[in-house]
Each structure stands twice: as C-alpha cells, then as structure tokens.
XYZ file of C-alpha atoms in Angstrom:
627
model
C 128.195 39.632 102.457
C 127.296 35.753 102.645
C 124.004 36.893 104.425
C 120.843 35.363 102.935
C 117.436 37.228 102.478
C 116.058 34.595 104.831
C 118.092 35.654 107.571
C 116.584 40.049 107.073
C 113.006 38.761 106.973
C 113.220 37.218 109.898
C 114.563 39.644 112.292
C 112.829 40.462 115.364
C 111.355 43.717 115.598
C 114.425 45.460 117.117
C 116.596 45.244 114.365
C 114.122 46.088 112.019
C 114.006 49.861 113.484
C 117.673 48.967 113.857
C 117.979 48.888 109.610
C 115.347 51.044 109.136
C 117.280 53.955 110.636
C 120.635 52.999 108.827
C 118.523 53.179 105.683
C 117.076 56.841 107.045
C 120.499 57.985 107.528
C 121.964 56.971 104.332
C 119.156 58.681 102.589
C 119.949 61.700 104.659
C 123.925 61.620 103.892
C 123.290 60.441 100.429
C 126.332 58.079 100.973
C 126.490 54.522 100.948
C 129.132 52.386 102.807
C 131.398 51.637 100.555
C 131.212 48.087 100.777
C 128.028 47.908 99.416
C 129.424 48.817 96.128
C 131.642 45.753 96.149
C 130.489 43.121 93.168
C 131.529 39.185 93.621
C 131.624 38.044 90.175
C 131.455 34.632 88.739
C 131.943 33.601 85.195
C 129.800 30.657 83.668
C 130.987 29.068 80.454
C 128.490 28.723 77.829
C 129.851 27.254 74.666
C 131.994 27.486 72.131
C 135.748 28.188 72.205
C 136.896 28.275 75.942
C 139.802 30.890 74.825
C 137.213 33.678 73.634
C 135.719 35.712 76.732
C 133.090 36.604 74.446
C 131.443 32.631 75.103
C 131.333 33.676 78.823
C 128.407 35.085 81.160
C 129.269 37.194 84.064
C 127.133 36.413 87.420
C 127.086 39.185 89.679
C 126.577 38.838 93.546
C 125.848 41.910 95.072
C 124.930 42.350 99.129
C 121.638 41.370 100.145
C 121.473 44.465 102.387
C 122.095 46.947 99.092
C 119.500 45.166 96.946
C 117.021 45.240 100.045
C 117.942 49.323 100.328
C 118.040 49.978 96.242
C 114.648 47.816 95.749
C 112.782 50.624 97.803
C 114.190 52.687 96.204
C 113.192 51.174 92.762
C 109.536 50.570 94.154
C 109.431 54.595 94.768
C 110.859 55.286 91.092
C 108.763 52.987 89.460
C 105.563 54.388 90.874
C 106.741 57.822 90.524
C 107.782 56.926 86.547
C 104.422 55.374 86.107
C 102.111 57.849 87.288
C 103.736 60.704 85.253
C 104.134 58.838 82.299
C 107.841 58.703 81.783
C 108.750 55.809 80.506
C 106.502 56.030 76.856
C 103.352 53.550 76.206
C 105.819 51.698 73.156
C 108.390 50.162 76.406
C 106.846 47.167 78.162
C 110.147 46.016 79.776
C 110.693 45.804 83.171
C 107.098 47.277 83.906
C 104.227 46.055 86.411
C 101.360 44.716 84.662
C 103.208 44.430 81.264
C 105.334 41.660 79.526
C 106.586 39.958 76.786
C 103.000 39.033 75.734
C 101.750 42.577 75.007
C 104.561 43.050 72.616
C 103.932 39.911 70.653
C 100.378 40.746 70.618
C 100.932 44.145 69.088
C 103.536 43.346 66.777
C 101.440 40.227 65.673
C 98.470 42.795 65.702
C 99.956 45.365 63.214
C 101.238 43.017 60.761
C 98.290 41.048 60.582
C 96.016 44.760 59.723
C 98.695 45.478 57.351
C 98.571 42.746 55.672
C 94.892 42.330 55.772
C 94.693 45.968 54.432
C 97.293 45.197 51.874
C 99.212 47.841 52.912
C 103.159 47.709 53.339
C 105.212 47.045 56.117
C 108.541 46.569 57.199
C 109.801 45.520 60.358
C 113.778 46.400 61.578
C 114.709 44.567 64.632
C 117.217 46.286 66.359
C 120.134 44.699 68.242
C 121.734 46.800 70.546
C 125.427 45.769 71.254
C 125.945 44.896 75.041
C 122.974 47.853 75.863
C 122.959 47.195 79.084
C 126.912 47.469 80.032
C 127.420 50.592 77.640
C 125.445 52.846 79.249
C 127.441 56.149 80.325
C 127.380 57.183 83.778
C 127.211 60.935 82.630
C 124.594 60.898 80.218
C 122.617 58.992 82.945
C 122.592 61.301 85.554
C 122.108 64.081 83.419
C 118.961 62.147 81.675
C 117.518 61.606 85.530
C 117.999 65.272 86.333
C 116.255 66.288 82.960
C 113.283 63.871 83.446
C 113.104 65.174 87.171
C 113.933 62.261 89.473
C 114.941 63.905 92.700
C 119.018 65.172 92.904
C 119.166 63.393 96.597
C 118.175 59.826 94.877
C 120.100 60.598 91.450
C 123.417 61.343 94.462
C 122.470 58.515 96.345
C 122.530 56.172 93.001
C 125.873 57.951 91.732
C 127.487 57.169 94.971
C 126.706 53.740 94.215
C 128.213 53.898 91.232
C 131.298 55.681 92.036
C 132.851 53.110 94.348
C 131.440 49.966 92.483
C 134.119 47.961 91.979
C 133.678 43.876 91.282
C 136.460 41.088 91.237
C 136.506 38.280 89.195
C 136.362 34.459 91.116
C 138.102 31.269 89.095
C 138.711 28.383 90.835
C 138.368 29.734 94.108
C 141.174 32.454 93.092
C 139.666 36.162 93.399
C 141.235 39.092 90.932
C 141.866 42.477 92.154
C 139.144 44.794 92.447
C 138.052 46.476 88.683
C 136.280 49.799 88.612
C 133.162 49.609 86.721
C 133.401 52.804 84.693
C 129.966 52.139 82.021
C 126.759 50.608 82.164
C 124.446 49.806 84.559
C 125.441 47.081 87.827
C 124.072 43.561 86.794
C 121.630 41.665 89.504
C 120.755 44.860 91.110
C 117.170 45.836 91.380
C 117.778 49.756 89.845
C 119.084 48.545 86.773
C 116.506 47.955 84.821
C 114.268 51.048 85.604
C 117.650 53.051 85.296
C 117.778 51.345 82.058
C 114.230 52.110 81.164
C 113.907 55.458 81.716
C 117.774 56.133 79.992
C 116.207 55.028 76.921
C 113.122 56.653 77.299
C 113.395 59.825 75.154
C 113.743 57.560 72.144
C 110.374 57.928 71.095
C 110.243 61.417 71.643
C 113.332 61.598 69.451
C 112.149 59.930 66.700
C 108.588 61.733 66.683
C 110.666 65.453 66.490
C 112.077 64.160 63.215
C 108.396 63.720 61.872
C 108.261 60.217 61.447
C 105.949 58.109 59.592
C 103.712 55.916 62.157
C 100.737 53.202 61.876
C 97.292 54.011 62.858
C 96.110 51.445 64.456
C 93.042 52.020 66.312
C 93.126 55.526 68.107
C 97.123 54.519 68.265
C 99.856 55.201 66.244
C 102.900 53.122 66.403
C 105.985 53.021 64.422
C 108.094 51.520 67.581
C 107.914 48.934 69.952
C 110.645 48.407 72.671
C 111.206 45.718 75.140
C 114.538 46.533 77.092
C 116.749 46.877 74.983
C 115.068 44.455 72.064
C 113.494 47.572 69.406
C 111.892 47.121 66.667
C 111.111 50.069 64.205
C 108.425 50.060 61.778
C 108.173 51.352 58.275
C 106.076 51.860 55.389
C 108.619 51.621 52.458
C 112.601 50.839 51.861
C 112.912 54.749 51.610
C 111.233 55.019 55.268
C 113.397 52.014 56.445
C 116.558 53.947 55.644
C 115.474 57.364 56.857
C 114.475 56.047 59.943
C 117.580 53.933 60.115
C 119.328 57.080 59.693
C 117.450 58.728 63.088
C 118.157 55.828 64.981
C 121.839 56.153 63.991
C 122.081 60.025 65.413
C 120.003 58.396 68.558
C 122.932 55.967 69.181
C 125.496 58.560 68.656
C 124.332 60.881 70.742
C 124.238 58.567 73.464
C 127.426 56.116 72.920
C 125.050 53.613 72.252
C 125.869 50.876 69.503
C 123.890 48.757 66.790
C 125.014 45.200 66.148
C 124.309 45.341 62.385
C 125.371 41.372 62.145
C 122.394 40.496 64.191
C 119.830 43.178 63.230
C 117.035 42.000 60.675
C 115.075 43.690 58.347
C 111.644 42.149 56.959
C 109.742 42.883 54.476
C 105.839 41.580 55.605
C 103.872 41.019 52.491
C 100.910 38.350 51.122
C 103.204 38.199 47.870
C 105.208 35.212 47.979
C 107.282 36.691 45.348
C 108.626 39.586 46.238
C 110.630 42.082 44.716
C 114.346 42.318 45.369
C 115.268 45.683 47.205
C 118.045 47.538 47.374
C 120.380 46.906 50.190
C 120.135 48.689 53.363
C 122.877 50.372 55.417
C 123.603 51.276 59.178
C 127.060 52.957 59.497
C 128.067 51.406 56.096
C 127.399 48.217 57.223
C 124.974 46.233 55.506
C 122.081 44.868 57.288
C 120.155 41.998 56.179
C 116.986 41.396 54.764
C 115.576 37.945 56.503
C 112.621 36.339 55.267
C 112.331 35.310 59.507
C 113.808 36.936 62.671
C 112.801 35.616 66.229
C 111.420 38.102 68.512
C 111.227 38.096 72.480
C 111.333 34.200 71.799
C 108.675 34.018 69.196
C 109.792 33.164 65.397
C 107.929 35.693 63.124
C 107.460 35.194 59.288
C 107.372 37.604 55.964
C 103.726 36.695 55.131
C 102.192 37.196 58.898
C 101.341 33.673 59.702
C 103.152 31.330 62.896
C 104.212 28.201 60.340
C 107.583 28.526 61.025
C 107.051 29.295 64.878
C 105.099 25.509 65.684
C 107.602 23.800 63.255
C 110.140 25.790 65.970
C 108.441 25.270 69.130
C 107.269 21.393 67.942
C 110.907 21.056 67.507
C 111.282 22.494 71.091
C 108.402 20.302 72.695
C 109.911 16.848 71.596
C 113.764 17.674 72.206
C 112.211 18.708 76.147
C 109.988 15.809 75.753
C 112.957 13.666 75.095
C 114.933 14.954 78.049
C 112.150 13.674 80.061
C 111.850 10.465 79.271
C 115.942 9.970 79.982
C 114.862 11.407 83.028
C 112.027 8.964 83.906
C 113.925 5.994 82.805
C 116.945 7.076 84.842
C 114.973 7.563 87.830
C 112.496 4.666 87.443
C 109.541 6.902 87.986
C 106.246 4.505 88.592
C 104.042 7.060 89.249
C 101.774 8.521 87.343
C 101.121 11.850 88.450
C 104.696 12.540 87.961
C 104.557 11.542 84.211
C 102.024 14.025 83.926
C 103.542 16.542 86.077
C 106.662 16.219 83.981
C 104.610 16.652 80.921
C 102.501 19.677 81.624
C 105.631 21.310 82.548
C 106.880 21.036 78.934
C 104.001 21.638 77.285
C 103.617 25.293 79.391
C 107.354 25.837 79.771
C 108.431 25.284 75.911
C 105.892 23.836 73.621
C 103.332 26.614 74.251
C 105.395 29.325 74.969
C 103.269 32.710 74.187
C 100.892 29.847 72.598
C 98.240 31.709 72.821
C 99.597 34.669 69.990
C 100.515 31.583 67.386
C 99.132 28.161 68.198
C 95.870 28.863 67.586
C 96.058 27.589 63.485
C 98.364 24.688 64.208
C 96.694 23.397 67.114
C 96.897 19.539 65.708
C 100.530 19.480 64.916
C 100.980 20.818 68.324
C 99.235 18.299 70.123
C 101.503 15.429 68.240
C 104.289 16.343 70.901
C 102.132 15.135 74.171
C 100.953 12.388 71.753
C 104.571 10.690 71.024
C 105.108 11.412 74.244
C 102.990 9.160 75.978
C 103.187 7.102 73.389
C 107.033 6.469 73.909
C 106.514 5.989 77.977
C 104.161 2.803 77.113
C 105.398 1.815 74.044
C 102.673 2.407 71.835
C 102.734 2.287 67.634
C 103.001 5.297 66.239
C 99.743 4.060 64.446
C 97.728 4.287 68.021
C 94.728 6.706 66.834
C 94.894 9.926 68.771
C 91.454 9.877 70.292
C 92.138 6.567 71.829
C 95.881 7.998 73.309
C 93.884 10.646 74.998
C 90.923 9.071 76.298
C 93.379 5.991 77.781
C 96.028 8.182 79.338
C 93.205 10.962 80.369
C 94.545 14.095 79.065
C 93.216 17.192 77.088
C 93.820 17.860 73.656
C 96.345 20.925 73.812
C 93.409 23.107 72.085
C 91.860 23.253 75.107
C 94.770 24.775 76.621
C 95.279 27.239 74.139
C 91.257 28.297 74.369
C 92.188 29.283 77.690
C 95.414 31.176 77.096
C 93.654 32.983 74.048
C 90.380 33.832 76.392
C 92.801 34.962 79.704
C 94.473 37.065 77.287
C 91.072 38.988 75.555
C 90.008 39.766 79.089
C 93.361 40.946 80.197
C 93.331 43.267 76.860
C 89.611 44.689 77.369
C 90.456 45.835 80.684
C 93.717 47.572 79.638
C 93.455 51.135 79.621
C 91.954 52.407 76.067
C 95.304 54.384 75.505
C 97.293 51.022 75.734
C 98.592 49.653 71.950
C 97.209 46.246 73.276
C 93.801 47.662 73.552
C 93.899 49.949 69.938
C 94.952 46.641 68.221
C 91.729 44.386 69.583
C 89.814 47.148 68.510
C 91.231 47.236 65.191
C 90.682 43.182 64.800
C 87.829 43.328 65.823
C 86.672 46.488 63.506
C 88.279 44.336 60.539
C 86.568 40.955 61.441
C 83.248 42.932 61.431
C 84.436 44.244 57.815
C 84.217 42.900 54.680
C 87.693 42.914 53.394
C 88.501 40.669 56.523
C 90.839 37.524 56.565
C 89.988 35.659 59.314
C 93.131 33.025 59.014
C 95.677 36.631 59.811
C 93.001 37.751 62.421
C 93.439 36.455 65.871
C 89.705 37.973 67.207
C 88.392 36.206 64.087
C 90.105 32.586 65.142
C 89.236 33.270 68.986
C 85.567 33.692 67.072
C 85.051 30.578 65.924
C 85.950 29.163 68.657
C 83.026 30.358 70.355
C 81.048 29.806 67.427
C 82.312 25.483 67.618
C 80.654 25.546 71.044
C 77.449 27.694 70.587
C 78.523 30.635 72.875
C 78.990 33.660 70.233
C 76.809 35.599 72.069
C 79.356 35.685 75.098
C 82.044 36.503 72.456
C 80.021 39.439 71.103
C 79.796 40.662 74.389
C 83.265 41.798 74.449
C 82.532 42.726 78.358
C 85.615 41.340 81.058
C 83.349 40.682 83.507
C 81.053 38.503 81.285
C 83.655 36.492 80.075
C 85.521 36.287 83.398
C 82.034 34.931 84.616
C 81.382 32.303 81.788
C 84.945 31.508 81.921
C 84.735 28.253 83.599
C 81.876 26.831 81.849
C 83.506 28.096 78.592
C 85.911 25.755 79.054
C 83.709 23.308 80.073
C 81.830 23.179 76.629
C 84.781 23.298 75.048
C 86.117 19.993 76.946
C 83.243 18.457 76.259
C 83.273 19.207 72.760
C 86.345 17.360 72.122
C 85.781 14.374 74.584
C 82.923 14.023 72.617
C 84.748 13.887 69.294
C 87.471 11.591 71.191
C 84.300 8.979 72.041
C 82.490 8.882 68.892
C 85.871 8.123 67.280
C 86.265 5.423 69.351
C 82.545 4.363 69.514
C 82.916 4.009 65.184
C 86.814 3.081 64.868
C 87.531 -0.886 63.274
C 91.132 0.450 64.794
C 90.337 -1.776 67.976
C 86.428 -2.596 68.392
C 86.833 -3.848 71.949
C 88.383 -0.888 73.678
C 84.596 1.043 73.948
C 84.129 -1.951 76.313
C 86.956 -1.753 78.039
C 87.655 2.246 78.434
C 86.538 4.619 80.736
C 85.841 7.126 77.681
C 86.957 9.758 79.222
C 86.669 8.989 82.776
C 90.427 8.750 84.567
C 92.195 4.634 83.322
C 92.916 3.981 87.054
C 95.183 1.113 86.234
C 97.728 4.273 85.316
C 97.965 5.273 88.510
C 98.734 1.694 90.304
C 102.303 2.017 92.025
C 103.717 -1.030 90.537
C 106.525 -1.727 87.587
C 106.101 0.261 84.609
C 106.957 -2.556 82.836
C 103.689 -4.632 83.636
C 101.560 -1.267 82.869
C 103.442 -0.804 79.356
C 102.531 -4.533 78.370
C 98.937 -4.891 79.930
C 98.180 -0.726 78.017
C 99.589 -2.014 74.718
C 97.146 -5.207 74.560
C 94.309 -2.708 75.359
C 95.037 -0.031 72.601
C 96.542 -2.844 70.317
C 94.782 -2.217 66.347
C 93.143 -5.720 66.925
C 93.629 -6.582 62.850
C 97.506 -6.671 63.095
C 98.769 -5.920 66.498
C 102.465 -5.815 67.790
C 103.272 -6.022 70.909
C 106.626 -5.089 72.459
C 108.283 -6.440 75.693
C 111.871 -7.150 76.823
C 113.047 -5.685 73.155
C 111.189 -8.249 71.009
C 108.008 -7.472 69.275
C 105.748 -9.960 68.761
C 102.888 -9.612 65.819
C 99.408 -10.468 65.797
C 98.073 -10.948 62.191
C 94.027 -11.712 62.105
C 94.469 -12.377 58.244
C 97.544 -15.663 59.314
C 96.725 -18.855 60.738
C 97.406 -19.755 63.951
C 100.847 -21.820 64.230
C 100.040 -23.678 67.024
C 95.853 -24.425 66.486
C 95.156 -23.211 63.035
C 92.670 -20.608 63.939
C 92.984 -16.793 62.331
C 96.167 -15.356 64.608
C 94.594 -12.299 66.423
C 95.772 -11.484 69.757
C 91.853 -12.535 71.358
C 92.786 -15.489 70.222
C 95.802 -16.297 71.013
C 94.901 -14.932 74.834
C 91.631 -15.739 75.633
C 90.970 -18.785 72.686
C 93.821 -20.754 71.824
C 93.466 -24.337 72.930
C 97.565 -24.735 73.443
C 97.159 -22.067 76.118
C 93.996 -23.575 78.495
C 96.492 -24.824 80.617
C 98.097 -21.566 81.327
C 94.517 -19.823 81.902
C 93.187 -22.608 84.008
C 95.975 -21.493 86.509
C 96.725 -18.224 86.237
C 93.052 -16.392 85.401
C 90.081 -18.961 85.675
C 88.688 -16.334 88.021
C 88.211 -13.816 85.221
C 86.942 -17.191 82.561
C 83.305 -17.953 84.052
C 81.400 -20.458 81.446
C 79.038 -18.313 80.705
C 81.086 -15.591 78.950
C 81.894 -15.534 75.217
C 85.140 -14.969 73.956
C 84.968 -10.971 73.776
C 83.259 -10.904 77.141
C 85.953 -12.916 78.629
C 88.993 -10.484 76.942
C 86.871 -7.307 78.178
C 86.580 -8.551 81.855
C 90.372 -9.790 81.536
C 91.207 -6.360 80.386
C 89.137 -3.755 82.355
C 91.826 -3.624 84.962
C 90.708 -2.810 88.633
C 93.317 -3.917 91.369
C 97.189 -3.964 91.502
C 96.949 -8.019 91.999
C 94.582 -7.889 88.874
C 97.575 -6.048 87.308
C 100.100 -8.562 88.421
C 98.317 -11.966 87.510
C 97.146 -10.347 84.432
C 101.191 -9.868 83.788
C 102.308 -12.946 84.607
C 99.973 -14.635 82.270
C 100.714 -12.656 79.062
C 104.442 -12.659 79.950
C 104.000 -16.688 80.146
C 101.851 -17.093 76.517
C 104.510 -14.620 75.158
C 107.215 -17.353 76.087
C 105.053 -20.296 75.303
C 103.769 -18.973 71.998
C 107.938 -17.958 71.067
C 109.012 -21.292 72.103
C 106.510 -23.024 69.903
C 106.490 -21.193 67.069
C 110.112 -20.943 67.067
C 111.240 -21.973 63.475
C-alpha cells in the first residue's frame, strides 16, 4: 500500500477509532479485504551463478495496515502460548525474554558436563530444508485447533492465507499474481509464532517413543530448537540412529524435509583419537560426521573448547576491521571519537559476537584485533608493546568487556525461572566446580570464578544472589579496570621498549592530542615518535620509513643515531630548532627534559609547529645523508 508506519502512528484521534472499528469488524466477519493478502516481492541476488534461482532471496512487502492488524493479533497468541505452556521449554525462537544466547549457553553447558563427567555425547544438527516455506496449510490449522487457539482467529488467519497471492518485481516489470499454496507468509508478524507452535509437538513426539535424555540439573534435555535450527542429542551411535529414525517419521508425518548435505553429526569427546564409527543414515542418505559444525553463529568443536570459534571470529574482527579503515581513509575521518565509534561497533557487532559463551580462554588473541587496528590508523610497528597501544589510544583491554558480558549473563540466568535449561545448567557448573572431578578450563562458572578471585571479590561470586551482583556490578568492573590499567602502567613504568614515554603519557588518563581536529597525518607522525622503541626506531611518513639505530653513528655529527638525538641534540639541526621550537628549548633543561616537554602535546598549534619541525629534520636529515 506505499503507506509508511509513520504515517498510522500519527493519526489524530479520529481515525484511530476510525481503524479501530475496521479492525473490530474484521474480527467479527473473520474476513479480511482481500487486498491485504496481496505480497510485493523483490528478489536480491546474493552470489554465485546468476542463472540458478536457488542464489536468490525473496523480500516480501506486505501492507503496513495487515502487519499493524496481524501483530495484535500475534501479541494475543504469544501471551496466550506462553502462559499455558505451549510452545515446550527446549524452543527459544521467536520468544520474549529468550534468544540465541540461552541456546549457546545450554548447548555449551551440556557438553562441557559431559565431557567433564567423561560421559558420551553426540550432537546431530538438524537442517531443515526451506522449513519455513514448506509448511502445509492443512496440517496447520488442524495443529492450531488441536492445541486450542480459538476457531475465529485460526478463520481469520486462514482467510489470510487463502487469498495470499504475491508477484514478483524485476526491473520495474511486475509478474502476474502467484498463489502461495505452502508455508508460512515471509515479513509478516504471525509467522514465526505460527511457525513455533507448528513445530511444537516435536518434543512431545520424541518423548512418546521413550527417548534417551541428559540430566542436567533437575532438567533433562535431549533437544534444543531454535526456529527451525534443531539439534538432537545422544548418548551412543546406536541412540544417534534410533533417534534419527524418530525424527524421520516426525518429518513425514508432517511434509517436512531434512537437508542431509548440510546436517552434522559430532561426536564430543576429550580423546583426540577417536574411534572411527560406522556411517550414519537419514533416508539412505549419508550424513556426515564433522569434527566442527557452526551453530546459531557460534563454531563448536569435538573436544568442548571455543579454539576454533576465536581463530573464526579473530578472522571476522580484522576482515570488519579492515573494512573500516577503507572507510576512514575514504572519508578522511579526523576525528577521534569516530575511530572509536567505528571500532566498538566491530568489536560488539562481529569480534565478540555471543563473546561472553567462548572468549573467555582466548581473551589475548582477541584483543590483537583492536590492537592492529589502531595500530594500522597511526602507523605503528607491529612491535609497539600492547600496554603502551592501550594506555596511548585510551581503550580497555577487550577482557574487560567480556567480564561484563559473562557477569550480565550469570544474573540474567539466576533470575530465570528454576524450570528453565539455562538455570539447571548453572546449577550443574556450579555443582561440578564445587566437586572434585571438576575441570575448570570446560567450566564456564569455574572461569567466571577466577575472575572474581584476580580482583579479590569471591565472596560476591559465592553469593550467587542477582540482586548482589546487580548491586556490585559497577564497582566490579571498576576493580577489574583497574586491575589491568595497573598491569598496563607497571609495564610501562619497567619497559627499556621506550623509557621516556612514563614521562610523557597520561598512563591511563585520556592522550588529548587524539582528539585535536586537525590532519591525521600530523597526529600519525607526532604518535609514532612518542611510542617509537627508542633503541631502533622507524618512523614512517609520506611512504618512506626512516630508521633510528642508537647502536650507528650519527652521519651528519658522529654521535650514537637515536631519534633524541637526532631531534632534540644534533648540532646540524640548531638552526631548525632555534626557529621553529625555542619556546619548548629553555637552557635549563637537559636533553630528555627538553624531548618530554617537546612531546607532551597540549594545543592544536603545539601539534602543528611540532609537525612542521619533524617534517623539516626528516627532509634535512634525507638530504644529507643521502648516499
């Protein structure tokens, strides 16, 4: 219909009543007009061969007016589904208060007991084929009746889909109208739930056949589903292939279809060598057994631990981080917030995606990605010592971030409901971190621990109480700030990397020189000469790199060739500081004093003359020691 959602929320008060009573009556008739059920479709390549249809996405456009009806409808359903349990504890798709997160958790939990336990496991990750678009009409109205959703909405939703139609637009040519005979309509708000609670006699399928489950707390799981992304757990290859078997008479009973060249099977074990099983078949199809399968975005390996997930997300991190820079350069961004801002959104966006389930172990190959990264914007050696990256460009080491994540996500846990898998698998952590046969690198309470421990607040973490760690929360991460600054500053406080930057840093304190709206040319030059590894520096500018050596003579004077000298001592050069930074050269400062004061940048015109005169002994010095 072309009409915006802008354009219904701000209707005066009339026409609210005005749609409120259209809605009223269409409830009443249990007819909608019919077209509402027109679709506006528009197809988005996404790669591959342009001639297969299978490398193109379908957009749906549906009328604002019909999601704005079917979305109070969905908000009625949902709350009706959730307060009489329909949709089973193992779904956490589509649901309020639930996402991606508590599935990782859980399937990260139960491995990691397993394995601790030394107990078997094996995970099958089901791929449904097109789940979504195959679902039949019939068997969902009959599955609504059955669960008893009310025959006026299950008419009013059929109506819907009896007259939805959608045409096709290419090049601003429109197809004839196609009926949609399967599946549920993309972009509109009922889907989902419609989706949810079609598939929500699963469980209760596969417990009627007796299945084998985990107990995991007061819990017992043996499936996990989010949408249509199912995974199905089992205790041996004779449990894989009988529950295989169930999930095959599932699918058949309700036209639904496995994607065997996509589905994984993984055997979860401490054993790096493991024995070679038989192969296992869905509808004679083999299905194979990975070593690795990626789940709701989250690489998972055979022996339980996230190696394999930083290597994936690092890899992630640094392509995005890349991206940026183009961006940066492209734009000429000279601000400094913005380099930040563009970096934060990375790091949360792709680097620490559901961080705070696997970063935890590989916090310091994680925080290499906002290392290179600033390091690249000023043009920094790859040598720069990390505490001295931080501490100059002001930001947190990345385990600080993760803390959080990992603290937000125990209190969210331990005020879930007790009947929630998320809660049963703290509880079981946190019963086998307390044990004796406990390993504490598989055990995410056990990592989240020591953390506490580092920063002398254990007794918080043994608390276990919501409302005590939502209290301390803040000045949790407070100590654990100041734990690492700390680190960062006694680093730099002992390092022979550069024993004039403790004079000239803020240690910790925001570089305000960063922020200065001026070239970023002048602040890459003027930051290299202050993080420079004084012993053998090499400084880059305009695409030439000149080197520093303290253990090489001087060409020009014969003293030892460090940068201090050659910038604040060399005799050739007095001519060049007489006139460009005499104000910053008073008689009674030594050499060191003189570099410090030169180099503990204030103002933007400090910036600028300081520029102009490094940029000049950079010429002088390549002119006369040109060979």
């Amino acid at each position: 219909d072309n009409i915006p959602f802008e354009f219904y929320c701000n209707l005066p008060p009339a026409w609210h009543h005005y749609v409120l009573n259209l809605f009223n009556q269409i409830f009443q008739d249990e007819k909608l007009p019919h077209r509402w059920s027109e679709i506006d479709m528009k197809i988005l390549f996404k790669k591959g061969n342009k001639l297969d249809h299978l490398n193109y996405r379908g957009i749906s456009l549906l009328n604002s007016i019909l999601k704005i009806f079917t979305t109070i409808i969905c908000n009625r359903l949902s709350r009706w589904a959730e307060e009489k349990l329909i949709i089973p504890e193992e779904q956490s798709g589509f649901r309020s208060n639930r996402s991606c997160q508590d599935n990782l958790f859980v399937l990260s939990s139960v491995i990691a007991t397993q394995l601790i336990k030394k107990k078997p496991l094996f995970g099958i990750f089901i791929d449904l084929k097109r789940a979504f678009d195959s679902v039949p009409h019939f068997l969902l109205w009959e599955k609504l009746l059955q669960l008893g959703v009310s025959s006026k909405i299950v008419k009013l939703i059929k109506n819907l889909y009896d007259n939805a139609v959608f045409r096709v637009s290419v090049n601003q040519e429109v197809s004839n109208n196609v009926k949609i005979a399967e599946g549920v309509l993309q972009g509109e708000p009922l889907s989902p739930l419609l989706f949810n609670l079609f598939l929500s006699d699963i469980v209760h399928f596969f417990k009627s056949k007796r299945v084998s489950s985990f107990k995991i707390g007061d819990a017992r799981i043996f499936l996990l589903c989010y949408a249509d992304d199912i995974i199905v757990l089992a205790d041996s290859i004779t449990d894989v292939n009988e529950k295989l078997s169930i999930l095959q008479e599932y699918c058949s009973m309700n036209l639904l279809q496995v994607n065997c060249s996509k589905t994984k099977i993984i055997n979860f074990t401490n054993n790096n060598r493991r024995k070679k099983l038989k192969a296992v078949k869905f509808n004679n199809e083999i299905i194979d057994l990975d070593n690795n399968v990626t789940y709701l975005g989250v690489p998972f390996s055979y022996n339980g631990k996230f190696f394999q997930a930083s290597k994936f997300f690092i890899a992630k991190g640094k392509t995005a981080a890349s991206v940026v820079k183009n961006i940066l350069i492209k734009t000429r961004a000279d601000s400094c917030d913005s380099r930040r801002t563009l970096l934060n959104s990375i790091i949360n966006s792709t680097l620490l995606y559901a961080g705070e389930i696997w970063a935890s172990r590989y916090t310091d190959s994680v925080e290499t990605v906002q290392l290179q990264f600033m390091k690249n914007i000023y043009l920094w050696p790859r040598n720069t010592p990390n505490s001295f990256v931080r501490l100059e460009c002001g930001i947190e080491p990345l385990k600080i971030s993760i803390f959080k994540r990992m603290v937000s996500l125990l209190i969210k846990i331990l005020e879930h409901e007790p009947t929630r898998f998320t809660y049963n698998c703290l509880q079981c952590l946190i019963s086998l971190d307390n044990s004796g046969c406990n390993k504490p690198e598989l055990n995410w309470i056990s990592i989240l621990k020591s953390m506490f421990i580092a920063i002398g607040s254990e007794n918080i973490f043994l608390s276990l109480d919501p409302g005590t760690l939502r209290l301390h929360f803040n000045s949790l991460v407070e100590k654990y700030k100041n734990k690492f600054l700390c680190e960062d500053i006694e680093y730099v406080l002992n390092s022979k990397y550069n024993i004039l930057y403790r004079h000239i840093s803020a240690l910790g304190m925001q570089e305000n020189y960063l922020y200065h709206r001026t070239n970023i040319k002048k602040i890459r030059l003027l930051s290299q000469i202050r993080v420079a590894n004084l012993k053998r520096a090499g400084i880059l500018f305009n695409n030439e790199k000149f080197i520093f050596d303290s253990g090489e003579r001087c060409g020009l004077c014969g003293g030892w060739d460090s940068l201090t000298h050659c910038l604040v001592e060399c005799p050739i050069f007095d001519g060049v500081r007489k006139d460009l930074i005499s104000a910053y050269m008073q008689s009674s400062l030594n050499q060191t004093e003189i570099f410090c004061n030169l180099f503990t940048l204030k103002t933007t015109s400090q910036i600028e003359t300081l520029f102009k005169f490094v940029v000049k002994i950079l010429k002088y010095r390549k002119l006369l020691t040109f060979p």
